[in-house]
Amino acid sequence: MKPSQSRRMIFFIAAIGYGVVLSQALSFAGETRTLMKDAAQQAASGDFRKAVELYSKVLRKEPGNLDALNGKARVLAWMGEFQEAAALCRTVLSKNPKNIDAT
């Protein structure tokens, strides 16, 4: 696959994930909701590092936030950081074994 095709594929996947993450983000309150929405927007625009930073900020405030864990795992996978993404998915599944986003 050519690099340009790879980038297009990543953005396509990001756009799909953006819809899922954005809908989840709307259910949070206050600053967390804003951070989740911003993280989803950064991911959709291709700024994966910023998205990870924002999800991490949510997790510092709310370590058990499964949506932030899922979002961060998704973006890390898009970045090719599969081991770290898998570890986050295992954390989610340990808290909620039926979590479809982490499977």
PDB file of C-alpha atoms in Angstrom:
ATOM      1  CA  MET A   1       0.000   0.000   0.000  1.00  0.00           C
ATOM      2  CA  LYS A   2       1.321   3.423  -0.937  1.00  0.00           C
ATOM      3  CA  PRO A   3       1.791   5.994   1.855  1.00  0.00           C
ATOM      4  CA  SER A   4      -0.976   8.182   0.422  1.00  0.00           C
ATOM      5  CA  GLN A   5      -3.362   5.216   0.438  1.00  0.00           C
ATOM      6  CA  SER A   6      -2.352   4.413   3.995  1.00  0.00           C
ATOM      7  CA  ARG A   7      -3.090   7.983   5.115  1.00  0.00           C
ATOM      8  CA  ARG A   8      -6.477   7.910   3.404  1.00  0.00           C
ATOM      9  CA  MET A   9      -7.286   4.609   5.102  1.00  0.00           C
ATOM     10  CA  ILE A  10      -6.313   6.022   8.508  1.00  0.00           C
ATOM     11  CA  PHE A  11      -8.485   9.105   7.987  1.00  0.00           C
ATOM     12  CA  PHE A  12     -11.402   6.927   6.848  1.00  0.00           C
ATOM     13  CA  ILE A  13     -11.087   4.777   9.968  1.00  0.00           C
ATOM     14  CA  ALA A  14     -10.711   7.915  12.078  1.00  0.00           C
ATOM     15  CA  ALA A  15     -13.911   9.346  10.607  1.00  0.00           C
ATOM     16  CA  ILE A  16     -15.824   6.196  11.515  1.00  0.00           C
ATOM     17  CA  GLY A  17     -14.395   6.168  15.024  1.00  0.00           C
ATOM     18  CA  TYR A  18     -15.040   9.886  15.363  1.00  0.00           C
ATOM     19  CA  GLY A  19     -18.789   9.335  15.092  1.00  0.00           C
ATOM     20  CA  VAL A  20     -18.707   6.702  17.821  1.00  0.00           C
ATOM     21  CA  VAL A  21     -16.496   8.729  20.130  1.00  0.00           C
ATOM     22  CA  LEU A  22     -18.376  11.965  19.545  1.00  0.00           C
ATOM     23  CA  SER A  23     -21.715  10.372  20.417  1.00  0.00           C
ATOM     24  CA  GLN A  24     -20.192   9.001  23.619  1.00  0.00           C
ATOM     25  CA  ALA A  25     -18.613  12.338  24.456  1.00  0.00           C
ATOM     26  CA  LEU A  26     -21.966  14.079  24.461  1.00  0.00           C
ATOM     27  CA  SER A  27     -23.080  12.042  27.463  1.00  0.00           C
ATOM     28  CA  PHE A  28     -20.389  13.422  29.793  1.00  0.00           C
ATOM     29  CA  ALA A  29     -20.662  16.475  31.973  1.00  0.00           C
ATOM     30  CA  GLY A  30     -18.678  19.688  31.996  1.00  0.00           C
ATOM     31  CA  GLU A  31     -14.974  19.682  31.302  1.00  0.00           C
ATOM     32  CA  THR A  32     -14.841  15.939  30.725  1.00  0.00           C
ATOM     33  CA  ARG A  33     -17.407  16.252  27.942  1.00  0.00           C
ATOM     34  CA  THR A  34     -15.415  19.077  26.362  1.00  0.00           C
ATOM     35  CA  LEU A  35     -12.160  17.114  26.591  1.00  0.00           C
ATOM     36  CA  MET A  36     -13.775  14.008  25.096  1.00  0.00           C
ATOM     37  CA  LYS A  37     -15.279  16.014  22.244  1.00  0.00           C
ATOM     38  CA  ASP A  38     -11.953  17.763  21.580  1.00  0.00           C
ATOM     39  CA  ALA A  39     -10.114  14.429  21.622  1.00  0.00           C
ATOM     40  CA  ALA A  40     -12.552  12.987  19.085  1.00  0.00           C
ATOM     41  CA  GLN A  41     -12.149  16.028  16.857  1.00  0.00           C
ATOM     42  CA  GLN A  42      -8.359  15.855  17.051  1.00  0.00           C
ATOM     43  CA  ALA A  43      -8.441  12.165  16.156  1.00  0.00           C
ATOM     44  CA  ALA A  44     -10.755  12.806  13.213  1.00  0.00           C
ATOM     45  CA  SER A  45      -8.478  15.563  11.935  1.00  0.00           C
ATOM     46  CA  GLY A  46      -5.466  13.258  12.139  1.00  0.00           C
ATOM     47  CA  ASP A  47      -3.765  14.847  15.150  1.00  0.00           C
ATOM     48  CA  PHE A  48      -3.471  11.555  16.993  1.00  0.00           C
ATOM     49  CA  ARG A  49      -0.856  12.744  19.499  1.00  0.00           C
ATOM     50  CA  LYS A  50      -3.116  15.589  20.639  1.00  0.00           C
ATOM     51  CA  ALA A  51      -6.069  13.188  20.871  1.00  0.00           C
ATOM     52  CA  VAL A  52      -4.038  10.829  23.074  1.00  0.00           C
ATOM     53  CA  GLU A  53      -2.991  13.780  25.231  1.00  0.00           C
ATOM     54  CA  LEU A  54      -6.623  14.832  25.706  1.00  0.00           C
ATOM     55  CA  TYR A  55      -7.822  11.299  26.505  1.00  0.00           C
ATOM     56  CA  SER A  56      -4.946  11.043  28.999  1.00  0.00           C
ATOM     57  CA  LYS A  57      -6.068  14.277  30.635  1.00  0.00           C
ATOM     58  CA  VAL A  58      -9.556  12.816  31.103  1.00  0.00           C
ATOM     59  CA  LEU A  59      -8.029   9.660  32.557  1.00  0.00           C
ATOM     60  CA  ARG A  60      -5.960  11.629  35.061  1.00  0.00           C
ATOM     61  CA  LYS A  61      -9.225  13.118  36.343  1.00  0.00           C
ATOM     62  CA  GLU A  62     -11.303   9.958  35.935  1.00  0.00           C
ATOM     63  CA  PRO A  63      -9.035   6.876  35.819  1.00  0.00           C
ATOM     64  CA  GLY A  64     -11.980   4.527  35.405  1.00  0.00           C
ATOM     65  CA  ASN A  65     -13.556   6.364  32.463  1.00  0.00           C
ATOM     66  CA  LEU A  66     -14.140   3.471  30.052  1.00  0.00           C
ATOM     67  CA  ASP A  67     -14.988   5.730  27.128  1.00  0.00           C
ATOM     68  CA  ALA A  68     -11.713   7.616  27.506  1.00  0.00           C
ATOM     69  CA  LEU A  69      -9.832   4.317  27.805  1.00  0.00           C
ATOM     70  CA  ASN A  70     -11.546   3.040  24.649  1.00  0.00           C
ATOM     71  CA  GLY A  71     -10.908   6.290  22.786  1.00  0.00           C
ATOM     72  CA  LYS A  72      -7.244   6.343  23.734  1.00  0.00           C
ATOM     73  CA  ALA A  73      -6.859   2.676  22.790  1.00  0.00           C
ATOM     74  CA  ARG A  74      -8.495   3.285  19.409  1.00  0.00           C
ATOM     75  CA  VAL A  75      -6.214   6.216  18.594  1.00  0.00           C
ATOM     76  CA  LEU A  76      -3.107   4.369  19.773  1.00  0.00           C
ATOM     77  CA  ALA A  77      -4.038   1.483  17.463  1.00  0.00           C
ATOM     78  CA  TRP A  78      -4.370   3.923  14.559  1.00  0.00           C
ATOM     79  CA  MET A  79      -0.874   5.155  15.437  1.00  0.00           C
ATOM     80  CA  GLY A  80       0.471   1.600  15.331  1.00  0.00           C
ATOM     81  CA  GLU A  81       0.990   1.460  19.105  1.00  0.00           C
ATOM     82  CA  PHE A  82      -0.710  -1.929  19.298  1.00  0.00           C
ATOM     83  CA  GLN A  83       0.760  -3.187  22.572  1.00  0.00           C
ATOM     84  CA  GLU A  84      -0.285  -0.107  24.508  1.00  0.00           C
ATOM     85  CA  ALA A  85      -3.707  -0.134  22.829  1.00  0.00           C
ATOM     86  CA  ALA A  86      -4.192  -3.805  23.704  1.00  0.00           C
ATOM     87  CA  ALA A  87      -3.222  -3.151  27.325  1.00  0.00           C
ATOM     88  CA  LEU A  88      -5.879  -0.438  27.568  1.00  0.00           C
ATOM     89  CA  CYS A  89      -8.454  -2.764  25.994  1.00  0.00           C
ATOM     90  CA  ARG A  90      -7.595  -5.420  28.585  1.00  0.00           C
ATOM     91  CA  THR A  91      -8.133  -2.821  31.318  1.00  0.00           C
ATOM     92  CA  VAL A  92     -11.562  -1.979  29.906  1.00  0.00           C
ATOM     93  CA  LEU A  93     -12.493  -5.654  29.597  1.00  0.00           C
ATOM     94  CA  SER A  94     -11.388  -6.323  33.182  1.00  0.00           C
ATOM     95  CA  LYS A  95     -13.902  -3.692  34.318  1.00  0.00           C
ATOM     96  CA  ASN A  96     -16.615  -4.558  31.794  1.00  0.00           C
ATOM     97  CA  PRO A  97     -16.143  -7.948  30.061  1.00  0.00           C
ATOM     98  CA  LYS A  98     -18.999  -7.258  27.633  1.00  0.00           C
ATOM     99  CA  ASN A  99     -17.615  -3.942  26.405  1.00  0.00           C
ATOM    100  CA  ILE A 100     -17.895  -4.278  22.631  1.00  0.00           C
ATOM    101  CA  ASP A 101     -15.549  -1.352  21.917  1.00  0.00           C
ATOM    102  CA  ALA A 102     -12.648  -3.103  23.645  1.00  0.00           C
ATOM    103  CA  THR A 103     -12.955  -6.411  21.810  1.00  0.00           C
TER     104      THR A 103
END
